[in-house]
Coordinates of C-alpha atoms and ligand atoms in Angstrom, one line a residue:
M1 CA -33.3 27.3 139.5
K2 CA -34.5 24.4 137.3
D3 CA -37.6 22.6 138.6
K4 CA -36.8 19.0 138.0
T5 CA -40.4 17.9 138.3
R6 CA -41.3 19.9 135.2
D7 CA -41.3 18.3 131.7
Q8 CA -37.7 18.5 130.4
Y9 CA -36.7 19.1 126.8
A10 CA -33.2 19.6 125.3
V11 CA -31.1 19.7 122.2
M12 CA -28.3 17.1 122.0
G13 CA -25.3 17.7 119.8
N14 CA -21.6 18.3 119.7
P15 CA -20.7 21.1 119.8
V16 CA -24.0 22.5 121.1
S17 CA -23.1 25.4 123.4
H18 CA -23.7 27.9 120.6
S19 CA -27.3 26.6 120.1
K20 CA -30.1 29.1 119.9
S21 CA -32.7 26.4 120.6
P22 CA -32.9 27.0 124.4
F23 CA -33.7 30.6 123.8
I24 CA -36.3 29.8 121.1
H25 CA -38.1 27.1 123.1
S26 CA -38.1 29.2 126.3
E27 CA -39.8 32.0 124.3
F28 CA -42.3 29.5 122.9
A29 CA -43.1 28.1 126.4
R30 CA -43.5 31.6 127.8
Q31 CA -45.7 32.7 125.0
T32 CA -48.0 29.6 125.1
G33 CA -48.0 29.3 128.9
Q34 CA -46.4 25.8 128.8
Q35 CA -44.6 24.6 132.0
L36 CA -41.3 23.2 130.7
D37 CA -37.5 23.5 130.8
Y38 CA -35.3 23.3 127.7
T39 CA -31.5 23.0 127.9
A40 CA -28.5 22.2 125.6
I41 CA -26.6 18.9 126.3
C42 CA -23.3 18.1 124.7
V43 CA -23.0 14.4 124.0
E44 CA -19.8 12.5 123.3
P45 CA -19.8 10.7 119.9
G46 CA -21.0 7.1 120.3
H47 CA -23.0 7.9 123.5
L48 CA -26.3 9.2 122.2
S49 CA -28.3 6.2 123.3
E50 CA -27.2 6.3 126.9
A51 CA -27.6 10.1 127.0
V52 CA -31.2 9.8 125.8
S53 CA -32.0 7.0 128.3
Q54 CA -30.6 9.1 131.2
F55 CA -32.5 12.1 130.0
Y56 CA -35.8 10.1 129.9
H57 CA -35.3 9.1 133.6
N58 CA -34.9 12.8 134.5
H59 CA -38.4 13.8 133.3
G60 CA -37.2 14.0 129.7
K61 CA -40.1 14.2 127.3
G62 CA -38.5 15.3 124.1
L63 CA -35.3 16.1 122.3
N64 CA -34.0 18.0 119.4
I65 CA -31.0 16.4 117.8
T66 CA -28.3 18.3 115.9
V67 CA -24.9 17.7 114.3
P68 CA -23.5 15.0 114.3
F69 CA -26.3 12.8 115.7
K70 CA -29.2 13.1 113.3
Q71 CA -28.6 9.7 111.7
D72 CA -27.8 8.0 115.1
A73 CA -31.1 9.4 116.3
W74 CA -32.9 7.9 113.3
Q75 CA -31.5 4.5 114.3
L76 CA -32.6 5.0 117.9
A77 CA -36.2 5.8 117.0
S78 CA -38.5 2.8 117.4
Q79 CA -41.2 4.6 115.4
R80 CA -40.8 7.3 112.7
S81 CA -42.9 9.6 110.7
E82 CA -43.2 8.9 107.0
R83 CA -41.1 12.0 106.2
A84 CA -38.4 10.9 108.7
Q85 CA -38.4 7.4 107.3
R86 CA -37.5 8.7 103.9
A87 CA -35.0 11.3 105.1
G88 CA -32.9 8.8 107.0
A89 CA -32.2 11.4 109.7
V90 CA -34.3 12.9 112.6
N91 CA -34.0 16.2 114.5
T92 CA -37.0 15.6 116.8
L93 CA -37.5 12.8 119.3
V94 CA -40.6 12.2 121.5
L95 CA -39.7 10.0 124.5
L96 CA -42.8 7.9 125.0
S97 CA -41.0 5.4 127.3
E98 CA -37.4 4.3 127.8
T99 CA -37.6 2.1 124.6
A100 CA -40.5 3.6 122.7
I101 CA -39.0 6.7 120.9
Y102 CA -40.8 8.5 118.1
G103 CA -38.6 10.3 115.5
D104 CA -39.5 13.1 113.1
T105 CA -37.7 15.6 111.0
T106 CA -38.8 19.2 110.9
D107 CA -36.0 20.9 109.0
G108 CA -37.8 20.6 105.7
I109 CA -41.1 22.0 106.8
G110 CA -39.1 24.7 108.6
L111 CA -37.4 25.7 105.4
V112 CA -40.6 25.7 103.3
T113 CA -42.6 27.6 105.9
D114 CA -39.8 30.2 106.1
L115 CA -39.7 30.6 102.3
T116 CA -43.4 30.6 101.7
Q117 CA -44.9 32.2 104.7
N118 CA -42.2 34.5 106.1
H119 CA -40.7 35.6 102.7
G120 CA -43.7 35.1 100.4
I121 CA -41.7 32.9 98.0
Q122 CA -43.9 30.3 96.3
I123 CA -42.5 26.9 95.2
Q124 CA -44.1 27.3 91.8
P125 CA -43.0 26.0 88.4
Q126 CA -39.4 27.0 88.6
K127 CA -35.9 25.7 88.6
I128 CA -34.4 25.2 92.1
L129 CA -30.7 24.4 92.8
I130 CA -29.7 23.0 96.1
L131 CA -26.0 23.0 97.1
G132 CA -24.8 20.1 99.3
A133 CA -26.0 16.5 99.9
G134 CA -25.7 16.2 103.7
G135 CA -28.2 15.7 106.4
A136 CA -29.9 19.1 106.1
V137 CA -30.4 18.7 102.3
R138 CA -31.8 15.1 102.8
G139 CA -34.4 16.5 105.2
V140 CA -35.6 19.3 102.9
L141 CA -36.0 17.4 99.6
E142 CA -39.5 15.9 100.3
P143 CA -41.3 19.1 101.2
L144 CA -39.6 21.0 98.3
L145 CA -40.6 18.3 95.8
Q146 CA -44.2 18.5 97.1
G147 CA -44.3 22.1 95.7
Q148 CA -45.1 22.7 92.0
L149 CA -41.4 23.1 91.0
Q150 CA -40.2 22.4 87.4
Q151 CA -36.9 20.9 88.3
L152 CA -34.7 20.4 91.4
V153 CA -31.0 20.0 90.9
I154 CA -28.7 18.9 93.8
A155 CA -25.1 19.8 93.3
N156 CA -22.4 18.5 95.6
R157 CA -18.6 18.5 96.0
T158 CA -18.8 14.6 96.3
V159 CA -20.8 14.0 93.1
A160 CA -21.8 10.4 94.0
K161 CA -23.7 11.7 97.1
A162 CA -25.7 14.1 95.0
T163 CA -26.7 11.5 92.5
E164 CA -27.5 8.9 95.2
L165 CA -29.7 11.4 97.0
A166 CA -31.5 12.3 93.7
D167 CA -32.1 8.5 93.1
D168 CA -33.6 8.1 96.6
F169 CA -36.1 10.9 96.0
A170 CA -36.7 10.4 92.3
E171 CA -40.3 9.0 92.7
L172 CA -41.3 12.3 94.3
G173 CA -40.5 14.5 91.3
A174 CA -38.0 15.9 88.8
V175 CA -34.8 15.7 90.7
S176 CA -31.2 15.1 89.5
G177 CA -27.8 15.2 91.1
C178 CA -24.5 16.6 89.7
G179 CA -21.1 18.2 90.6
F180 CA -20.5 22.0 90.6
P181 CA -18.7 22.1 87.2
D182 CA -21.9 20.6 85.6
L183 CA -23.8 23.8 86.5
N184 CA -22.0 25.7 83.7
G185 CA -24.6 27.3 81.4
E186 CA -27.6 26.5 83.7
K187 CA -29.9 29.1 85.2
F188 CA -32.0 28.9 88.4
D189 CA -34.8 30.9 90.1
L190 CA -33.9 29.8 93.6
V191 CA -30.5 28.6 94.9
I192 CA -30.4 27.2 98.4
N193 CA -27.1 26.6 100.1
G194 CA -27.2 23.5 102.3
T195 CA -23.5 23.0 102.4
S196 CA -21.5 23.7 105.6
A197 CA -19.0 25.7 103.6
S198 CA -20.4 29.0 105.0
L199 CA -19.3 27.8 108.5
A200 CA -15.7 28.1 107.4
G201 CA -16.4 31.3 105.4
E202 CA -16.0 29.3 102.2
L203 CA -18.1 29.3 99.0
P204 CA -18.7 26.3 96.8
P205 CA -17.1 26.8 93.3
L206 CA -20.1 28.2 91.4
P207 CA -20.1 29.4 87.8
E208 CA -21.0 33.0 86.8
N209 CA -24.5 33.7 85.5
L210 CA -26.2 31.0 87.5
L211 CA -29.2 33.2 88.4
T212 CA -32.3 34.2 86.5
A213 CA -33.3 37.9 86.5
D214 CA -35.4 37.8 89.7
A215 CA -33.7 34.9 91.4
C216 CA -33.5 34.4 95.1
V217 CA -30.6 32.9 97.1
Y218 CA -31.1 31.3 100.5
D219 CA -28.4 30.2 102.9
M220 CA -29.4 27.6 105.6
M221 CA -26.6 29.2 107.6
Y222 CA -27.3 32.4 109.4
G223 CA -25.3 35.0 111.3
A224 CA -25.2 38.6 112.5
K225 CA -23.9 39.6 109.1
P226 CA -24.7 38.3 105.6
T227 CA -22.9 35.0 105.0
V228 CA -20.3 34.6 102.3
F229 CA -23.0 32.8 100.1
M230 CA -25.4 35.7 100.6
R231 CA -22.7 38.1 99.6
W232 CA -22.1 36.0 96.5
G233 CA -25.8 36.3 95.7
M234 CA -25.7 40.1 96.0
H235 CA -22.7 40.2 93.7
Q236 CA -24.5 38.0 91.2
G237 CA -27.5 40.4 91.2
A238 CA -29.9 38.2 93.1
A239 CA -33.3 39.9 93.8
R240 CA -33.3 38.6 97.3
C241 CA -30.6 37.1 99.6
L242 CA -31.9 35.4 102.7
D243 CA -30.4 33.5 105.6
G244 CA -31.7 30.4 107.5
L245 CA -32.6 32.1 110.8
G246 CA -36.3 31.8 110.0
M247 CA -35.9 28.2 109.1
L248 CA -34.3 27.6 112.5
V249 CA -37.2 29.1 114.3
E250 CA -39.8 27.4 112.1
Q251 CA -38.4 23.9 112.5
A252 CA -38.3 24.6 116.3
A253 CA -42.0 25.6 116.2
E254 CA -42.9 22.4 114.4
S255 CA -41.0 20.4 117.1
F256 CA -42.7 22.3 119.8
E257 CA -46.1 21.5 118.3
I258 CA -45.2 17.8 118.1
W259 CA -44.3 17.8 121.8
R260 CA -46.9 20.1 123.3
G261 CA -49.8 20.1 120.8
V262 CA -49.7 23.9 120.6
R263 CA -48.4 26.0 117.7
P264 CA -46.3 29.0 118.9
R265 CA -46.1 32.3 117.0
T266 CA -42.7 32.5 115.3
E267 CA -42.5 36.1 114.0
E268 CA -41.7 37.8 117.3
V269 CA -39.2 35.1 118.2
I270 CA -37.4 35.5 114.8
R271 CA -37.3 39.3 115.5
A272 CA -36.0 38.8 119.1
L273 CA -33.3 36.4 117.9
R274 CA -32.2 38.7 115.1
A275 CA -32.0 41.6 117.5
S276 CA -30.0 39.5 120.0
M277 CA -27.4 38.7 117.4
K278 CA -26.6 42.3 116.5
Ligands
LIG1 P1 -23.4 17.7 106.7 O1 -22.1 17.6 107.4 O2 -24.3 16.6 106.8 O3 -23.2 18.0 105.2 C1 -22.3 19.0 104.8 C2 -22.4 19.3 103.3 O4 -21.6 20.4 102.9 C3 -21.9 18.2 102.4 O5 -22.7 18.1 101.2 C4 -20.4 18.6 102.0 O6 -20.0 18.1 100.8 C5 -20.7 20.1 101.9 N1 -19.4 20.9 102.1 C6 -18.7 21.1 103.3 N2 -17.7 21.9 103.1 C7 -17.8 22.3 101.8 C8 -17.0 23.2 101.0 N3 -15.9 23.8 101.5 N4 -17.3 23.3 99.7 C9 -18.4 22.7 99.2 N5 -19.2 21.8 99.9 C10 -18.9 21.7 101.2 O7 -24.1 19.1 107.3 P2 -25.6 19.4 107.4 O8 -26.3 19.0 106.2 O9 -26.2 18.9 108.7 O10 -25.6 21.0 107.5 C11 -25.4 21.8 106.4 C12 -25.6 23.3 106.7 O11 -27.0 23.5 107.0 C13 -24.9 23.8 108.0 O12 -24.3 25.1 107.7 C14 -25.9 23.9 109.0 O13 -25.6 24.9 110.0 C15 -27.1 24.3 108.2 N6 -28.4 23.9 108.8 C16 -29.3 24.9 109.1 C17 -30.5 24.6 109.7 C18 -31.4 25.8 110.0 O14 -32.4 25.5 110.7 N7 -31.2 27.0 109.6 C19 -30.9 23.3 110.0 C20 -30.0 22.3 109.6 C21 -28.7 22.6 109.0 P3 -19.3 16.6 100.7 O15 -20.5 15.7 100.6 O16 -18.5 16.7 99.5 O17 -18.5 16.4 101.9

């Protein structure tokens, strides 16, 4: 039974019952000897503020925020990290008091840690294509642009969202926005899928020959089987086709450290999660 006097953490979203975060954070707590509980809370649209306030009064210390509330959570935060300020969305809240709420975004650092440390892929002078211009992509642009990349192209179904996003981050590096048809004739070393198309088993309309000889494709989505985007990468001859399970665990580790001041080990949690999905 849950000990209500222990520090409480949760992920809030809608839907949220499928979330792997309670498993991940329970593993982190066990591994680091931290006394806490972590649950998943489904919140009705428009009711995030009252849900957070109620959670705070029940020993709530921190929250992860997922679809569709990342922008609402950004509004709710009375203080924000620099990276969250630019991203316009937060996935991590620290509840300092009922009204003092600190917001941060850990998706980007989660992606970069997964790419560089778990998969040994360096963000070196190369051309990177990122598909989608929603909350997840907004959160990963700053850490990607901090790498040594040559060019970052954002392609989106709604072209205006891609170009606006590129404009918002232009001072950080060589970034441009376009639509999928504009990719004809271009080649990339790394293609990251940040669209939610995979959720519906769909693929953005990508041209042939988009990949360089040793290109890597990375889907922020994950599943027991390769996603439709990973299968596209295999078909196109990508050297490596990766999913976003490692990103999920790495962004969680970053949140855990923000809350508890301890860095959990991620490798064994990624392995356990992967095994549980089979
Ligand atoms: P949003 O709803 O904010 O954005 C969705 C994006 O996908 C938009 O750019 C939208 O284009 C595009 N899109 C949706 N359907 C299609 C389609 N059929 N064809 C082409 N483009 C499409 O979602 P998020 O940014 O929050 O999430 C995106 C993905 O990233 C999800 O799959 C999510 O699960 C994953 N994710 C993974 C994380 C991890 O830790 N592994 C962390 C965060 C997210 P348009 O603008 O034209 O509507």
